[in-house]
Amino acid sequence: MNSQTFGKLEFDALREVLSSYCSTSLGKRYARAITPTDKPHLVRGWLDQVRELQVVVEQHAPPPMGGIQDRKSTRLNSSHTDISRMPSSA
């Protein structure tokens, strides 16, 4: 997708809205780094994950997020929080 299309879709604004729902700085970085994909199998997989979480929340409760911290902020293995190692949609 080219930059003109991103601009028309206001994709940067969408990323910011998404990041505002994140509980951690790592989650915010991931949200701000997302890109669209034209790979239907990836989209189907992601939608399956969302449906799975919806079922869990409906049957039980949302997973507890209180006290959650980024591993990088606790100085554990920071290589796992490197945004460049994030799974891509390629």
mmCIF file with all atom_site columns, C-alpha atoms in Angstrom:
data_model
loop_
_atom_site.group_PDB
_atom_site.id
_atom_site.type_symbol
_atom_site.label_atom_id
_atom_site.label_alt_id
_atom_site.label_comp_id
_atom_site.label_asym_id
_atom_site.label_entity_id
_atom_site.label_seq_id
_atom_site.pdbx_PDB_ins_code
_atom_site.Cartn_x
_atom_site.Cartn_y
_atom_site.Cartn_z
_atom_site.occupancy
_atom_site.B_iso_or_equiv
_atom_site.pdbx_formal_charge
_atom_site.auth_seq_id
_atom_site.auth_comp_id
_atom_site.auth_asym_id
_atom_site.auth_atom_id
_atom_site.pdbx_PDB_model_num
ATOM 1  C CA . MET A 1 1  ? 0.000   0.000   0.000  1.00 0.00 ? 1  MET A CA 1
ATOM 2  C CA . ASN A 1 2  ? 1.435   3.375   -0.902 1.00 0.00 ? 2  ASN A CA 1
ATOM 3  C CA . SER A 1 3  ? 1.682   6.447   1.324  1.00 0.00 ? 3  SER A CA 1
ATOM 4  C CA . GLN A 1 4  ? -1.176  8.242   -0.472 1.00 0.00 ? 4  GLN A CA 1
ATOM 5  C CA . THR A 1 5  ? -3.531  5.364   0.342  1.00 0.00 ? 5  THR A CA 1
ATOM 6  C CA . PHE A 1 6  ? -2.347  5.331   3.974  1.00 0.00 ? 6  PHE A CA 1
ATOM 7  C CA . GLY A 1 7  ? -3.091  9.055   4.133  1.00 0.00 ? 7  GLY A CA 1
ATOM 8  C CA . LYS A 1 8  ? -6.597  8.708   2.706  1.00 0.00 ? 8  LYS A CA 1
ATOM 9  C CA . LEU A 1 9  ? -7.379  5.906   5.130  1.00 0.00 ? 9  LEU A CA 1
ATOM 10 C CA . GLU A 1 10 ? -5.955  7.967   8.015  1.00 0.00 ? 10 GLU A CA 1
ATOM 11 C CA . PHE A 1 11 ? -4.077  4.822   8.995  1.00 0.00 ? 11 PHE A CA 1
ATOM 12 C CA . ASP A 1 12 ? -1.790  6.692   11.386 1.00 0.00 ? 12 ASP A CA 1
ATOM 13 C CA . ALA A 1 13 ? -4.856  7.904   13.293 1.00 0.00 ? 13 ALA A CA 1
ATOM 14 C CA . LEU A 1 14 ? -6.192  4.348   13.391 1.00 0.00 ? 14 LEU A CA 1
ATOM 15 C CA . ARG A 1 15 ? -2.890  3.137   14.845 1.00 0.00 ? 15 ARG A CA 1
ATOM 16 C CA . GLU A 1 16 ? -3.082  5.791   17.558 1.00 0.00 ? 16 GLU A CA 1
ATOM 17 C CA . VAL A 1 17 ? -6.658  4.826   18.467 1.00 0.00 ? 17 VAL A CA 1
ATOM 18 C CA . LEU A 1 18 ? -5.618  1.183   18.656 1.00 0.00 ? 18 LEU A CA 1
ATOM 19 C CA . SER A 1 19 ? -2.582  2.012   20.778 1.00 0.00 ? 19 SER A CA 1
ATOM 20 C CA . SER A 1 20 ? -4.781  3.930   23.225 1.00 0.00 ? 20 SER A CA 1
ATOM 21 C CA . TYR A 1 21 ? -6.404  0.599   24.183 1.00 0.00 ? 21 TYR A CA 1
ATOM 22 C CA . CYS A 1 22 ? -3.051  -1.025  25.005 1.00 0.00 ? 22 CYS A CA 1
ATOM 23 C CA . SER A 1 23 ? -2.040  -1.594  28.624 1.00 0.00 ? 23 SER A CA 1
ATOM 24 C CA . THR A 1 24 ? 1.740   -1.581  28.146 1.00 0.00 ? 24 THR A CA 1
ATOM 25 C CA . SER A 1 25 ? 4.322   0.404   26.239 1.00 0.00 ? 25 SER A CA 1
ATOM 26 C CA . LEU A 1 26 ? 5.228   -2.753  24.304 1.00 0.00 ? 26 LEU A CA 1
ATOM 27 C CA . GLY A 1 27 ? 1.613   -3.166  23.229 1.00 0.00 ? 27 GLY A CA 1
ATOM 28 C CA . LYS A 1 28 ? 1.516   0.471   22.163 1.00 0.00 ? 28 LYS A CA 1
ATOM 29 C CA . ARG A 1 29 ? 4.666   -0.024  20.061 1.00 0.00 ? 29 ARG A CA 1
ATOM 30 C CA . TYR A 1 30 ? 3.136   -3.082  18.387 1.00 0.00 ? 30 TYR A CA 1
ATOM 31 C CA . ALA A 1 31 ? -0.112  -1.198  17.692 1.00 0.00 ? 31 ALA A CA 1
ATOM 32 C CA . ARG A 1 32 ? 1.759   1.730   16.171 1.00 0.00 ? 32 ARG A CA 1
ATOM 33 C CA . ALA A 1 33 ? 3.778   -0.632  13.946 1.00 0.00 ? 33 ALA A CA 1
ATOM 34 C CA . ILE A 1 34 ? 0.902   -2.554  12.363 1.00 0.00 ? 34 ILE A CA 1
ATOM 35 C CA . THR A 1 35 ? 0.508   -2.562  8.616  1.00 0.00 ? 35 THR A CA 1
ATOM 36 C CA . PRO A 1 36 ? -2.314  -3.803  6.403  1.00 0.00 ? 36 PRO A CA 1
ATOM 37 C CA . THR A 1 37 ? -1.990  -7.158  4.713  1.00 0.00 ? 37 THR A CA 1
ATOM 38 C CA . ASP A 1 38 ? -3.365  -8.559  1.497  1.00 0.00 ? 38 ASP A CA 1
ATOM 39 C CA . LYS A 1 39 ? -2.975  -12.139 2.717  1.00 0.00 ? 39 LYS A CA 1
ATOM 40 C CA . PRO A 1 40 ? -6.421  -13.593 3.468  1.00 0.00 ? 40 PRO A CA 1
ATOM 41 C CA . HIS A 1 41 ? -5.025  -16.530 5.476  1.00 0.00 ? 41 HIS A CA 1
ATOM 42 C CA . LEU A 1 42 ? -3.414  -14.106 7.944  1.00 0.00 ? 42 LEU A CA 1
ATOM 43 C CA . VAL A 1 43 ? -6.612  -12.094 8.322  1.00 0.00 ? 43 VAL A CA 1
ATOM 44 C CA . ARG A 1 44 ? -8.645  -15.268 8.885  1.00 0.00 ? 44 ARG A CA 1
ATOM 45 C CA . GLY A 1 45 ? -6.163  -16.424 11.529 1.00 0.00 ? 45 GLY A CA 1
ATOM 46 C CA . TRP A 1 46 ? -6.296  -13.100 13.349 1.00 0.00 ? 46 TRP A CA 1
ATOM 47 C CA . LEU A 1 47 ? -10.101 -13.067 13.257 1.00 0.00 ? 47 LEU A CA 1
ATOM 48 C CA . ASP A 1 48 ? -10.134 -16.618 14.649 1.00 0.00 ? 48 ASP A CA 1
ATOM 49 C CA . GLN A 1 49 ? -7.992  -15.417 17.556 1.00 0.00 ? 49 GLN A CA 1
ATOM 50 C CA . VAL A 1 50 ? -10.393 -12.533 18.231 1.00 0.00 ? 50 VAL A CA 1
ATOM 51 C CA . ARG A 1 51 ? -13.394 -14.900 18.180 1.00 0.00 ? 51 ARG A CA 1
ATOM 52 C CA . GLU A 1 52 ? -11.603 -17.250 20.574 1.00 0.00 ? 52 GLU A CA 1
ATOM 53 C CA . LEU A 1 53 ? -10.967 -14.429 23.040 1.00 0.00 ? 53 LEU A CA 1
ATOM 54 C CA . GLN A 1 54 ? -14.596 -13.251 22.706 1.00 0.00 ? 54 GLN A CA 1
ATOM 55 C CA . VAL A 1 55 ? -15.813 -16.722 23.698 1.00 0.00 ? 55 VAL A CA 1
ATOM 56 C CA . VAL A 1 56 ? -13.479 -16.825 26.706 1.00 0.00 ? 56 VAL A CA 1
ATOM 57 C CA . VAL A 1 57 ? -14.599 -13.373 27.861 1.00 0.00 ? 57 VAL A CA 1
ATOM 58 C CA . GLU A 1 58 ? -18.287 -14.238 27.406 1.00 0.00 ? 58 GLU A CA 1
ATOM 59 C CA . GLN A 1 59 ? -17.984 -17.546 29.286 1.00 0.00 ? 59 GLN A CA 1
ATOM 60 C CA . HIS A 1 60 ? -15.629 -16.391 32.025 1.00 0.00 ? 60 HIS A CA 1
ATOM 61 C CA . ALA A 1 61 ? -14.193 -12.899 32.307 1.00 0.00 ? 61 ALA A CA 1
ATOM 62 C CA . PRO A 1 62 ? -11.539 -10.782 30.639 1.00 0.00 ? 62 PRO A CA 1
ATOM 63 C CA . PRO A 1 63 ? -8.032  -11.951 31.474 1.00 0.00 ? 63 PRO A CA 1
ATOM 64 C CA . PRO A 1 64 ? -6.533  -10.048 34.415 1.00 0.00 ? 64 PRO A CA 1
ATOM 65 C CA . MET A 1 65 ? -4.165  -7.315  33.276 1.00 0.00 ? 65 MET A CA 1
ATOM 66 C CA . GLY A 1 66 ? -3.471  -5.609  36.594 1.00 0.00 ? 66 GLY A CA 1
ATOM 67 C CA . GLY A 1 67 ? 0.206   -5.267  37.351 1.00 0.00 ? 67 GLY A CA 1
ATOM 68 C CA . ILE A 1 68 ? 1.297   -6.299  33.857 1.00 0.00 ? 68 ILE A CA 1
ATOM 69 C CA . GLN A 1 69 ? 4.735   -5.010  32.881 1.00 0.00 ? 69 GLN A CA 1
ATOM 70 C CA . ASP A 1 70 ? 6.865   -5.126  29.764 1.00 0.00 ? 70 ASP A CA 1
ATOM 71 C CA . ARG A 1 71 ? 9.732   -7.546  30.130 1.00 0.00 ? 71 ARG A CA 1
ATOM 72 C CA . LYS A 1 72 ? 12.070  -4.853  28.863 1.00 0.00 ? 72 LYS A CA 1
ATOM 73 C CA . SER A 1 73 ? 11.089  -2.568  31.727 1.00 0.00 ? 73 SER A CA 1
ATOM 74 C CA . THR A 1 74 ? 11.945  -5.314  34.222 1.00 0.00 ? 74 THR A CA 1
ATOM 75 C CA . ARG A 1 75 ? 15.362  -5.718  32.553 1.00 0.00 ? 75 ARG A CA 1
ATOM 76 C CA . LEU A 1 76 ? 14.842  -9.344  31.652 1.00 0.00 ? 76 LEU A CA 1
ATOM 77 C CA . ASN A 1 77 ? 15.745  -10.588 28.180 1.00 0.00 ? 77 ASN A CA 1
ATOM 78 C CA . SER A 1 78 ? 15.109  -7.367  26.242 1.00 0.00 ? 78 SER A CA 1
ATOM 79 C CA . SER A 1 79 ? 15.774  -9.005  22.861 1.00 0.00 ? 79 SER A CA 1
ATOM 80 C CA . HIS A 1 80 ? 12.246  -10.428 23.018 1.00 0.00 ? 80 HIS A CA 1
ATOM 81 C CA . THR A 1 81 ? 10.716  -6.954  23.074 1.00 0.00 ? 81 THR A CA 1
ATOM 82 C CA . ASP A 1 82 ? 12.607  -5.681  20.032 1.00 0.00 ? 82 ASP A CA 1
ATOM 83 C CA . ILE A 1 83 ? 9.931   -4.415  17.637 1.00 0.00 ? 83 ILE A CA 1
ATOM 84 C CA . SER A 1 84 ? 12.024  -5.544  14.668 1.00 0.00 ? 84 SER A CA 1
ATOM 85 C CA . ARG A 1 85 ? 11.482  -9.141  15.828 1.00 0.00 ? 85 ARG A CA 1
ATOM 86 C CA . MET A 1 86 ? 7.709   -8.705  15.742 1.00 0.00 ? 86 MET A CA 1
ATOM 87 C CA . PRO A 1 87 ? 5.876   -11.256 13.557 1.00 0.00 ? 87 PRO A CA 1
ATOM 88 C CA . SER A 1 88 ? 5.294   -9.659  10.190 1.00 0.00 ? 88 SER A CA 1
ATOM 89 C CA . SER A 1 89 ? 2.430   -9.887  7.771  1.00 0.00 ? 89 SER A CA 1
ATOM 90 C CA . ALA A 1 90 ? 4.841   -10.671 4.939  1.00 0.00 ? 90 ALA A CA 1
#
